[in-house]
Tab-separated table of C-alpha atoms and ligand atoms in Angstrom:
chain	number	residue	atom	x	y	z
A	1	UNK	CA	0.000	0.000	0.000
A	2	UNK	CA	1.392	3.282	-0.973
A	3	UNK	CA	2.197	5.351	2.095
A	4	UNK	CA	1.167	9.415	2.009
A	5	UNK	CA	4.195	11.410	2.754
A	6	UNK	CA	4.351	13.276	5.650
A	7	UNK	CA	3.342	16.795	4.228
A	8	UNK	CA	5.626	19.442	6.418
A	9	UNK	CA	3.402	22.412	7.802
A	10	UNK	CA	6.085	25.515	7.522
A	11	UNK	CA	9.114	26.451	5.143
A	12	UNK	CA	12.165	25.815	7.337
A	13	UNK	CA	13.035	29.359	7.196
A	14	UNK	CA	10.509	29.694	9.376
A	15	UNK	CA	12.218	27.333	11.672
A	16	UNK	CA	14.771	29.687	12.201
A	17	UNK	CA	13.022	32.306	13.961
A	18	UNK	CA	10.789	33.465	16.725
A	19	UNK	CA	7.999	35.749	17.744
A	20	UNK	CA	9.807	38.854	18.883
A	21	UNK	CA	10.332	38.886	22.720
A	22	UNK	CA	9.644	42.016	23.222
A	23	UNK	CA	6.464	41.924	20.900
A	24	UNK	CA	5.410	38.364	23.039
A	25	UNK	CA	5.968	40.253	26.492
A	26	UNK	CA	4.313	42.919	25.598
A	27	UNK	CA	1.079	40.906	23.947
A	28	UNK	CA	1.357	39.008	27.539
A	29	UNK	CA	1.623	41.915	29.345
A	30	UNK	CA	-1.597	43.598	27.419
A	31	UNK	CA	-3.660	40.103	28.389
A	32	UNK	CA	-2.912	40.339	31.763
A	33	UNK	CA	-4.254	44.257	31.436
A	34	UNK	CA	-7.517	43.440	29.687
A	35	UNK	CA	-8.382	41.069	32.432
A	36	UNK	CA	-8.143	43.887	34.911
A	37	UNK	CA	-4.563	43.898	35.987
A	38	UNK	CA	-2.489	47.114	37.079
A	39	UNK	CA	0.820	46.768	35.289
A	40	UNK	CA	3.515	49.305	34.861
A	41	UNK	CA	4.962	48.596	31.592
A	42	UNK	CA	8.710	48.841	30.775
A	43	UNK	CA	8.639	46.336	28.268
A	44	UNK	CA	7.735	47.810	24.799
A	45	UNK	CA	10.528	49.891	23.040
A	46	UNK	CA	8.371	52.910	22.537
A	47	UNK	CA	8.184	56.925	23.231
A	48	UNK	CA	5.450	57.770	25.386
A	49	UNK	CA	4.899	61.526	24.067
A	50	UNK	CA	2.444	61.804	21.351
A	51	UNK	CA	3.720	62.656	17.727
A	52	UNK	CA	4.413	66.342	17.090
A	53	UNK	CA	1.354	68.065	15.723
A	54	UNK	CA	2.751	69.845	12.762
A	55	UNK	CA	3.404	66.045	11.166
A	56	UNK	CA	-0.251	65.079	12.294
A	57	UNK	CA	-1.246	67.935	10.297
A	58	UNK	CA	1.078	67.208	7.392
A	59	UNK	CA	-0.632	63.549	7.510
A	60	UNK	CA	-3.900	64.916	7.122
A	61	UNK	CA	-3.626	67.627	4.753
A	62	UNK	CA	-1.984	65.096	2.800
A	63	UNK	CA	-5.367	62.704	2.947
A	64	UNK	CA	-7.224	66.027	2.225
A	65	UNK	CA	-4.730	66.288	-1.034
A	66	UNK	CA	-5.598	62.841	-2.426
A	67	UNK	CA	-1.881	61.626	-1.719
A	68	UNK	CA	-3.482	58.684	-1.335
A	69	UNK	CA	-1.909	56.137	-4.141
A	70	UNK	CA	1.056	54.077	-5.007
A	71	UNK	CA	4.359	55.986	-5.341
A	72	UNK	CA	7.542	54.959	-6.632
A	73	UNK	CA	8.722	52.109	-4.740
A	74	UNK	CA	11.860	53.739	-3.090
A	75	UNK	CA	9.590	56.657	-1.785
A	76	UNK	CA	8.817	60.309	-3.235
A	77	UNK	CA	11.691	62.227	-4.557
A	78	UNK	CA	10.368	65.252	-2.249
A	79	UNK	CA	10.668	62.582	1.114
A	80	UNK	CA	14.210	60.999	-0.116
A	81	UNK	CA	15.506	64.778	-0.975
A	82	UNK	CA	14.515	65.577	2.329
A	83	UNK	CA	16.424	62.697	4.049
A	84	UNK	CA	19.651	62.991	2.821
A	85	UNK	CA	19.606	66.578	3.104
A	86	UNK	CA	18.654	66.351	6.768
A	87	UNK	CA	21.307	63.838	7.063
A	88	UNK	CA	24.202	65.490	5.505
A	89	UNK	CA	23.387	67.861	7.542
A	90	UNK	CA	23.192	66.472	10.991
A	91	UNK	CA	25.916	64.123	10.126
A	92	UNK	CA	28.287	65.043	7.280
A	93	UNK	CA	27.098	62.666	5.136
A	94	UNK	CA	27.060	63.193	1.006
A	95	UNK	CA	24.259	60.828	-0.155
A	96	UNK	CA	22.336	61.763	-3.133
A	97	UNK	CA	18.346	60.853	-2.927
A	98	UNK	CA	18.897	57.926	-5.194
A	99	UNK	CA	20.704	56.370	-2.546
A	100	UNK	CA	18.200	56.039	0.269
A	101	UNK	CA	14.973	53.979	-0.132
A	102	UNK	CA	11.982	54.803	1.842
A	103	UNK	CA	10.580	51.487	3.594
A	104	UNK	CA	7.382	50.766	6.135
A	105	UNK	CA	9.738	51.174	8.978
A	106	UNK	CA	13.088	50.913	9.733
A	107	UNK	CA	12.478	47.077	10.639
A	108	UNK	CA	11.840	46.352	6.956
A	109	UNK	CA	14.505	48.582	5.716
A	110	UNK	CA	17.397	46.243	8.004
A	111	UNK	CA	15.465	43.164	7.375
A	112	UNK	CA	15.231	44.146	3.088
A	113	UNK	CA	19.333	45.001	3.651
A	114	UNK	CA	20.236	41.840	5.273
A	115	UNK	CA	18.028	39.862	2.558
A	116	UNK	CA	19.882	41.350	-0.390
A	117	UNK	CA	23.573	41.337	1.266
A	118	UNK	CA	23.414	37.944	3.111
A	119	UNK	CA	23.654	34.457	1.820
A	120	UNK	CA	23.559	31.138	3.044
A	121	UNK	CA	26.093	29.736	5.179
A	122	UNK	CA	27.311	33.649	5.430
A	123	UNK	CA	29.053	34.957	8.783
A	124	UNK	CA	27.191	37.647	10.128
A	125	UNK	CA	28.947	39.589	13.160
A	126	UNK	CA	26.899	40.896	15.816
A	127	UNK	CA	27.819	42.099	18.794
A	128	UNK	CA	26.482	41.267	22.477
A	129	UNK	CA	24.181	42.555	23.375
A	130	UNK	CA	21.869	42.920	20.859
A	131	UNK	CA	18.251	43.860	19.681
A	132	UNK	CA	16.344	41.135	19.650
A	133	UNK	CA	15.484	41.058	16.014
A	134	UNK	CA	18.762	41.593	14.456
A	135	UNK	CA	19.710	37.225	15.424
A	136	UNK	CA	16.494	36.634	13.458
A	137	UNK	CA	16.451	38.618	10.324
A	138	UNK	CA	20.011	37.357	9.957
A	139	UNK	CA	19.140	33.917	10.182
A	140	UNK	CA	15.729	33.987	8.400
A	141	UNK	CA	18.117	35.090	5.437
A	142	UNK	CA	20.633	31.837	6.522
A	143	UNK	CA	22.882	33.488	7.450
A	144	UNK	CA	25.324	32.612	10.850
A	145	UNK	CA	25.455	35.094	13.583
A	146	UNK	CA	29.314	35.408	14.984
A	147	UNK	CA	28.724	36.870	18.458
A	148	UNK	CA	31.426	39.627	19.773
A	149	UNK	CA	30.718	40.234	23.183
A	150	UNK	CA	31.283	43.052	24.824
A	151	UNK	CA	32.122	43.475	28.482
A	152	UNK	CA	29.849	45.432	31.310
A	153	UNK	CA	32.776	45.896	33.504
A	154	UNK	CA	33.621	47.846	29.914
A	155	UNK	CA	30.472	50.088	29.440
A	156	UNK	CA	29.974	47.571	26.588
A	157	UNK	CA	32.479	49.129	25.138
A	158	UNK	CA	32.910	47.500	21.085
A	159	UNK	CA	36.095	48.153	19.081
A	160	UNK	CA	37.380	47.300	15.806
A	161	UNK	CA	39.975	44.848	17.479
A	162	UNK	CA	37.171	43.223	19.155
A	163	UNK	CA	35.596	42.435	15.827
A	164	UNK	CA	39.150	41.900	13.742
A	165	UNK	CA	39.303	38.719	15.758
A	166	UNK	CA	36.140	37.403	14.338
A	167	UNK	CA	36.385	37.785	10.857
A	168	UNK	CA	36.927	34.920	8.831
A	169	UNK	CA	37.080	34.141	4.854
A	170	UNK	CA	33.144	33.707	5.215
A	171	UNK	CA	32.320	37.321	7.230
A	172	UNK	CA	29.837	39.004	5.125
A	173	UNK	CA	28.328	41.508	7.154
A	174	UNK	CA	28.560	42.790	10.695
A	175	UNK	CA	25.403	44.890	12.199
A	176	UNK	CA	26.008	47.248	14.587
A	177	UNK	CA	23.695	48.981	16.719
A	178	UNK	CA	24.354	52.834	18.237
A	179	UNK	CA	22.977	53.532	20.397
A	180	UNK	CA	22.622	50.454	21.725
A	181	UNK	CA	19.151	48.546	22.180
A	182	UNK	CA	18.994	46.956	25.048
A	183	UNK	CA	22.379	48.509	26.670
A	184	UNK	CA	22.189	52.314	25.532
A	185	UNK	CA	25.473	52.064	24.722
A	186	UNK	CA	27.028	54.561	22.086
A	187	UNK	CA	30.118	54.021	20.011
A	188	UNK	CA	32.646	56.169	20.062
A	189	UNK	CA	33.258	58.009	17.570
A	190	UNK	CA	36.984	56.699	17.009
A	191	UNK	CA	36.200	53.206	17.434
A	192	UNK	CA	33.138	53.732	15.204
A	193	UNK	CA	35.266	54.841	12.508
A	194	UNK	CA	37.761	52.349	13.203
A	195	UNK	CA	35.540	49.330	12.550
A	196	UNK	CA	34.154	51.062	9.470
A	197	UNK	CA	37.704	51.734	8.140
A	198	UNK	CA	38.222	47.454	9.230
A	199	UNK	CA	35.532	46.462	7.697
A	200	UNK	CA	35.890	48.846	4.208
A	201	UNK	CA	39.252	47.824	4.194
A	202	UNK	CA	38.351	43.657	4.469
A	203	UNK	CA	35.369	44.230	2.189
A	204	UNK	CA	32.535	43.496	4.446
A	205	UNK	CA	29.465	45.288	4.576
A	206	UNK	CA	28.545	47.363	7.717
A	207	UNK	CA	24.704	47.799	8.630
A	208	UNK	CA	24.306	50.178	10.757
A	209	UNK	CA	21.258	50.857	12.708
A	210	UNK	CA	21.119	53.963	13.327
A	211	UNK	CA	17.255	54.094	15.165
A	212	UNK	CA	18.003	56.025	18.394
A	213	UNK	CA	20.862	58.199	16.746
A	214	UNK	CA	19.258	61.234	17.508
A	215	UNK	CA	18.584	60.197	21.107
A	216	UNK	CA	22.691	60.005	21.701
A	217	UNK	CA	23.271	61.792	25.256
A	218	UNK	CA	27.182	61.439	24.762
A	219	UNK	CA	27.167	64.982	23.359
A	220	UNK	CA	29.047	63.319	20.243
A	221	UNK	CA	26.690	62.649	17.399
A	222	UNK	CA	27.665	60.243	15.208
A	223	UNK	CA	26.755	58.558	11.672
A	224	UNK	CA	28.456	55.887	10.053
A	225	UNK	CA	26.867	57.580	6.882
A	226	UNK	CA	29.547	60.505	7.809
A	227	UNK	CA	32.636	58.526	7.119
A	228	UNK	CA	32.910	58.808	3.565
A	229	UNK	CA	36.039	57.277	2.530
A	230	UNK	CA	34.025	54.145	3.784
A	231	UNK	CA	31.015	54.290	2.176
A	232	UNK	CA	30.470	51.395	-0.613
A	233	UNK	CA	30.675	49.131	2.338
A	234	UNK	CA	28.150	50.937	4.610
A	235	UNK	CA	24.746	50.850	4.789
A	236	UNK	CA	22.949	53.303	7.418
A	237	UNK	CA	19.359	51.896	8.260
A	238	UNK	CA	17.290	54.876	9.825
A	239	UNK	CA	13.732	55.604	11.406
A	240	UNK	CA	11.451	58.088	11.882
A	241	UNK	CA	9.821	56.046	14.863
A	242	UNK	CA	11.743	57.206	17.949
A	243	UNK	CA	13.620	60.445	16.775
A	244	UNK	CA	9.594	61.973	16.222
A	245	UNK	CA	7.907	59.802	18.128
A	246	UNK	CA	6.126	58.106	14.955
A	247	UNK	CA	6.309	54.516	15.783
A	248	UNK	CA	2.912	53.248	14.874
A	249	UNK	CA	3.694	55.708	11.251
A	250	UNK	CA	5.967	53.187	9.765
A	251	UNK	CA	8.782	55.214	7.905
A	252	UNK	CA	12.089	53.647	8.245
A	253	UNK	CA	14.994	54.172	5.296
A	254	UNK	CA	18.315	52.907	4.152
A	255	UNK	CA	21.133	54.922	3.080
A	256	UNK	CA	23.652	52.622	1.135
A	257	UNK	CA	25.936	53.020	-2.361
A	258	UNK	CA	23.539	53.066	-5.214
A	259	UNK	CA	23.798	49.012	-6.278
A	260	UNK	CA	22.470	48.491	-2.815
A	261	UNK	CA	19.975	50.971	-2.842
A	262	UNK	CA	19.140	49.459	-5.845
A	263	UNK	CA	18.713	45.944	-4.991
A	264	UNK	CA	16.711	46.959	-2.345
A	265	UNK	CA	14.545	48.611	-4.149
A	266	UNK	CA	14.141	45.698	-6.356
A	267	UNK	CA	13.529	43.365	-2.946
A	268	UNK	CA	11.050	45.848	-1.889
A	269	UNK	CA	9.341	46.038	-5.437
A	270	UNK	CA	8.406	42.563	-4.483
A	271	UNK	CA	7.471	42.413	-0.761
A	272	UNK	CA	5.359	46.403	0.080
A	273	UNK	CA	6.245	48.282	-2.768
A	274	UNK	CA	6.348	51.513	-1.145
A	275	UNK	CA	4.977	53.293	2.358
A	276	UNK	CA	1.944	54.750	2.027
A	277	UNK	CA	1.848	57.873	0.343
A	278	UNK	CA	0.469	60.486	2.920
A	279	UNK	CA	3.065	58.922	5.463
A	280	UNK	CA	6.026	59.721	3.173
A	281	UNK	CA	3.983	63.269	2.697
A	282	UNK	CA	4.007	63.182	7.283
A	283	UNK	CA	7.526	62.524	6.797
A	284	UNK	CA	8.460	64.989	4.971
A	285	UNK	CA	6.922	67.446	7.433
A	286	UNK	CA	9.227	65.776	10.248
A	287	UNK	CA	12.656	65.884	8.318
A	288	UNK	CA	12.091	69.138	7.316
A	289	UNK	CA	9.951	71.274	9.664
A	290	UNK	CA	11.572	72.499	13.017
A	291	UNK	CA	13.563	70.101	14.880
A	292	UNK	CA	13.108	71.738	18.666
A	293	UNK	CA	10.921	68.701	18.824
A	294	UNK	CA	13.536	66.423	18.641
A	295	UNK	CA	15.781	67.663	21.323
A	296	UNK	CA	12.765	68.764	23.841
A	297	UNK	CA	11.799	64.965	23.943
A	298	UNK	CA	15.915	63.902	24.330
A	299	UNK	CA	16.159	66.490	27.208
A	300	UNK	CA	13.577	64.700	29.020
A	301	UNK	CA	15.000	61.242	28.431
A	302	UNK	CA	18.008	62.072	29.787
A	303	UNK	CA	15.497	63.361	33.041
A	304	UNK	CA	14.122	59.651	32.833
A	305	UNK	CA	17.130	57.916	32.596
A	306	UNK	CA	19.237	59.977	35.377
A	307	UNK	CA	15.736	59.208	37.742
A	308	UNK	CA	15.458	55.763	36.705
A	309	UNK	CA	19.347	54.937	37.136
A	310	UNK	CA	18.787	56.549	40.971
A	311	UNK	CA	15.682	54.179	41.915
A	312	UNK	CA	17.437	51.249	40.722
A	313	UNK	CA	21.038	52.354	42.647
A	314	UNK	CA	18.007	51.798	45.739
A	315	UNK	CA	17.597	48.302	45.062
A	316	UNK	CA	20.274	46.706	46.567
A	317	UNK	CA	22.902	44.115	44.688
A	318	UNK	CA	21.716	45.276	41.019
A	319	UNK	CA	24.487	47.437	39.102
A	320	UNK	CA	24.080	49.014	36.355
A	321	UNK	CA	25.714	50.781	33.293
A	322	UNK	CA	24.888	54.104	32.813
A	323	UNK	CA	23.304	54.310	29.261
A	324	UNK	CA	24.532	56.969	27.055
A	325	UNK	CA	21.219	56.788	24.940
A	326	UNK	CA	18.267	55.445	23.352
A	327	UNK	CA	15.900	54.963	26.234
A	328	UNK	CA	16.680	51.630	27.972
A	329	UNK	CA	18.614	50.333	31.081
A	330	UNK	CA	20.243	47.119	31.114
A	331	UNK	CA	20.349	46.318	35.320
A	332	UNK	CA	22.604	43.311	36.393
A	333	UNK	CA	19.855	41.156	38.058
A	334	UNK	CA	22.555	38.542	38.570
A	335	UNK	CA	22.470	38.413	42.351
A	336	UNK	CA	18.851	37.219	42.581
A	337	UNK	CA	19.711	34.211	40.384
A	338	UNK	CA	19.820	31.155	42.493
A	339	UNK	CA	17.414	32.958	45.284
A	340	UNK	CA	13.940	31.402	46.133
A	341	UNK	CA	13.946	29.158	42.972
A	342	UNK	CA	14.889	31.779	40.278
A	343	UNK	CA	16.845	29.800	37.872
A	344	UNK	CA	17.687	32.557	34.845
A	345	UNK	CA	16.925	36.734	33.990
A	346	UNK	CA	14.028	35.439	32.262
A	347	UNK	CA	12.588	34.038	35.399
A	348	UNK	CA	13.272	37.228	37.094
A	349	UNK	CA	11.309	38.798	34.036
A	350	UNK	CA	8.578	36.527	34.138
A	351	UNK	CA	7.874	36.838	37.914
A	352	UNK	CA	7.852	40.702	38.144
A	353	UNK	CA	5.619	40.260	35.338
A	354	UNK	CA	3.340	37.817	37.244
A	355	UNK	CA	4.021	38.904	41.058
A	356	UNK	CA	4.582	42.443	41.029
A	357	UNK	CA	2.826	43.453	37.682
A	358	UNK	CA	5.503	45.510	36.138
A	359	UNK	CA	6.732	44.602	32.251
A	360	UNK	CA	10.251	44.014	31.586
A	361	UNK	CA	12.426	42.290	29.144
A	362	UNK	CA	14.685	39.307	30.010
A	363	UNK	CA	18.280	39.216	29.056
A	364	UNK	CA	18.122	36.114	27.145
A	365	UNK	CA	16.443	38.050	23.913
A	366	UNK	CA	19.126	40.184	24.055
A	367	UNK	CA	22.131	37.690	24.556
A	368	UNK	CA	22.873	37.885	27.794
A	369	UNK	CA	21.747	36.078	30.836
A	370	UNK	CA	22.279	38.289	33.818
A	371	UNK	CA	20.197	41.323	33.039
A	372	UNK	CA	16.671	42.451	32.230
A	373	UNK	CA	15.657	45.589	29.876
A	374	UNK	CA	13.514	48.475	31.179
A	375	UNK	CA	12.330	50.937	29.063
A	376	UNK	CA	11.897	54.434	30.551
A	377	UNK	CA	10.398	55.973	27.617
A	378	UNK	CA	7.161	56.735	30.114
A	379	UNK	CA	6.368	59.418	32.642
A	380	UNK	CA	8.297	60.223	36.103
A	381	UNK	CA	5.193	58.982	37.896
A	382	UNK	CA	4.899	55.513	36.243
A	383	UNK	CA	9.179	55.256	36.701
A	384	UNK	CA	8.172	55.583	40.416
A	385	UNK	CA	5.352	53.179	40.808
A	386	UNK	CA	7.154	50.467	38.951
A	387	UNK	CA	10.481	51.092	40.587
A	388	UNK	CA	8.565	51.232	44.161
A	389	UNK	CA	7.157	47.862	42.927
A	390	UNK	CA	10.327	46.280	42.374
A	391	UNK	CA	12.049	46.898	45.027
A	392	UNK	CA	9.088	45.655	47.434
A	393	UNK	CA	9.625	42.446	44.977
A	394	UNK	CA	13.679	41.903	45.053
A	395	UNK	CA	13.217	42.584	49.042
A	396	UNK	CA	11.070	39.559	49.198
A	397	UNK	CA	13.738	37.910	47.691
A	398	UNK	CA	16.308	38.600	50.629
B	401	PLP	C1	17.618	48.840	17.436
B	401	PLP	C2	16.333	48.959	16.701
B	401	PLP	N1	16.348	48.924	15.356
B	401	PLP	C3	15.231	49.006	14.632
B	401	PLP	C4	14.003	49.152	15.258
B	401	PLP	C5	12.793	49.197	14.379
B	401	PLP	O1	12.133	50.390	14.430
B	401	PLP	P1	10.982	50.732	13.386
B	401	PLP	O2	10.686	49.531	12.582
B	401	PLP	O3	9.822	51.184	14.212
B	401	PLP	O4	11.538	51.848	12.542
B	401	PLP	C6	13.924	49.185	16.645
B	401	PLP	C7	12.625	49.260	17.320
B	401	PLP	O5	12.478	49.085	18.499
B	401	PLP	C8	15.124	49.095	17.387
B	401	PLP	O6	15.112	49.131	18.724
């Protein structure tokens, strides 16, 4: 009798990844609300503030307009005029519009990148820690991540030596994240330019996501997009969602040499085609209407961060680094493991979720094992209520 094969459900790329942890803590966390729970919420990698009105307005004047079709697939030649002009001249940078392409968020825009630079059986560095969906996208596209990691004793300091010692005949790529999601790490700008001189000179491609790069509190702004002599081996990925507060917008973009623009643009003629019209009309509104926006809402991040680093110095045996920007802290929770049958970060995570009703992120989606993220892109009074919270909950612990 002729047996049925067994018919396989899923593609095995599919295999290779996972639901977002952040996006899964944050859907648990949202359950747990619905049925009536009070949670203070740390977990999802958002700004609180509302989106500036002048782009709200932009957005609707532009429905008003009609802008309502398809548009070229990179994005308007008004929104990627815009970009690289507001780059070049925040940065230094010399891209012409042709060379950025306008995607439905800056997680497309890295995830379209990787797809077009990365092959199978491809080395991929990525240093440790990193954002949750970088380990993914890289191996969706089959690629192999090469962990660097960096040290907390170090600030998570990452230099080009650290990376040198990775790359092999098979290194394709190396992403690199500044600042840093979870750690709020930044770069310097020496060893930033370093490893793009390292990698220009070894002929590997750079992505560099470059999300919270106007939320650097280092006082030295930095592009990888700046360092010219570099450039056919970098590709910047950018976002409108945290520098404007526009994360539920969708308008991410990559700045690369023109054959990757291009093949992206191909990739994407295939997968969206382009953002919606009257967002890329919003957008425009953003990158080129007044900026005071932008460095109102860093001010009070660095207000958030400087209170939320001095709750958690009141919560005794947790360290941690003081972030230079984005909006996260990356506590050492490492002193708790072993204590009243906590195995792991995650089970730290997963209690405070459960027991004390406040949302983080465990290490483990970011790499590392001894931390948890909090996000302090919220208000003062929430920072307090969850940090009171906490420290009730580690002092439980003994
Ligand atoms: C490091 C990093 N890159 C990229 C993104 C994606 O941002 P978006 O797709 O909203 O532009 C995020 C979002 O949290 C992030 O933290």
């Amino acid at each position: 009798m002729a047996t049925i094969p067994a018919v396989k459900q899923f593609s095995d790329r599919m295999g290779r990844i996972e639901v977002s942890a952040t996006m899964a803590v944050v859907a648990e966390a949202a359950k747990m609300k619905a049925a009536g729970a009070d949670m203070v919420e740390f977990g999802a990698g958002e700004p609180h503030f509302p989106t500036p009105q002048h782009i709200k307005d932009a957005a609707i004047d532009a429905i008003q307009k009609n802008f309502t079709k398809y548009t070229p697939v990179p994005g308007i030649m008004e929104l990627r005029t815009a970009i690289v002009k507001r780059h070049g001249a925040d940065f230094g940078s010399d891209y012409k519009p042709e060379e950025t392409v306008v995607s439905t968020g800056g997680k497309l825009s890295l995830f379209n990148a990787i797809q077009v630079l990365v092959d199978h059986g491809d080395e991929v560095i990525l240093p440790v820690p990193y954002w949750v969906s970088f380990k993914d996208i890289i191996e969706y596209a089959g690629g192999r991540c090469v962990y660097v990691r960096t040290s907390e004793a170090d600030g998570f300091r990452l230099t080009a030596d650290m990376i040198e010692r990775q790359i092999t005949s098979r290194t394709r790529a190396m992403v690199i994240n500044s600042p840093n999601n979870p750690s709020g790490a930044v770069i310097s700008s020496e060893d930033h330019t370093a490893i793009l001189k390292l990698a220009h000179k070894r002929g590997i491609y750079v992505i560099s996501d470059e999300c919270y790069v106007y939320l650097n509190f280092s006082g030295h702004d930095f592009s990888a997009g700046s360092v010219t002599d570099a450039r056919e081996h970098i590709v910047v990925v950018g976002s409108l969602s945290k520098t404007y507060s526009m994360t539920g917008w969708r308008l991410g973009y990559t700045l690369a040499p023109l054959p990757v623009s291009n093949a992206i643009a191909k990739l994407q003629s295939q997968n969206t085609s382009s953002t919606a019209h009257m967002i890329q009309k919003a957008a425009v509104a953003a990158v080129t209407g007044p900026q005071e926006c932008v460095g109102q809402m860093k001010a009070e991040y660095i207000r958030l961060r400087d209170q939320i680093l001095g709750e958690l110095a009141r919560i005794p045996k947790i360290t941690c680094v003081r972030p230079e920007g984005a909006f996260y802290v990356y506590p050492n929770v490492s002193a708790y493991i072993g204590r009243s049958g906590i195995k792991s970060a995650a089970d730290i995570a997963h209690r405070l979720l459960h027991e004390a009703h406040v949302v983080t992120v465990p290490g483990e989606a970011f790499g590392t094992t001894e931390h948890i993220r909090l996000s302090y892109a919220t208000t003062p009074g929430e920072i307090t209520r969850g940090l009171d919270r906490m420290r009730e909950w580690f002092a439980k612990l003994g």
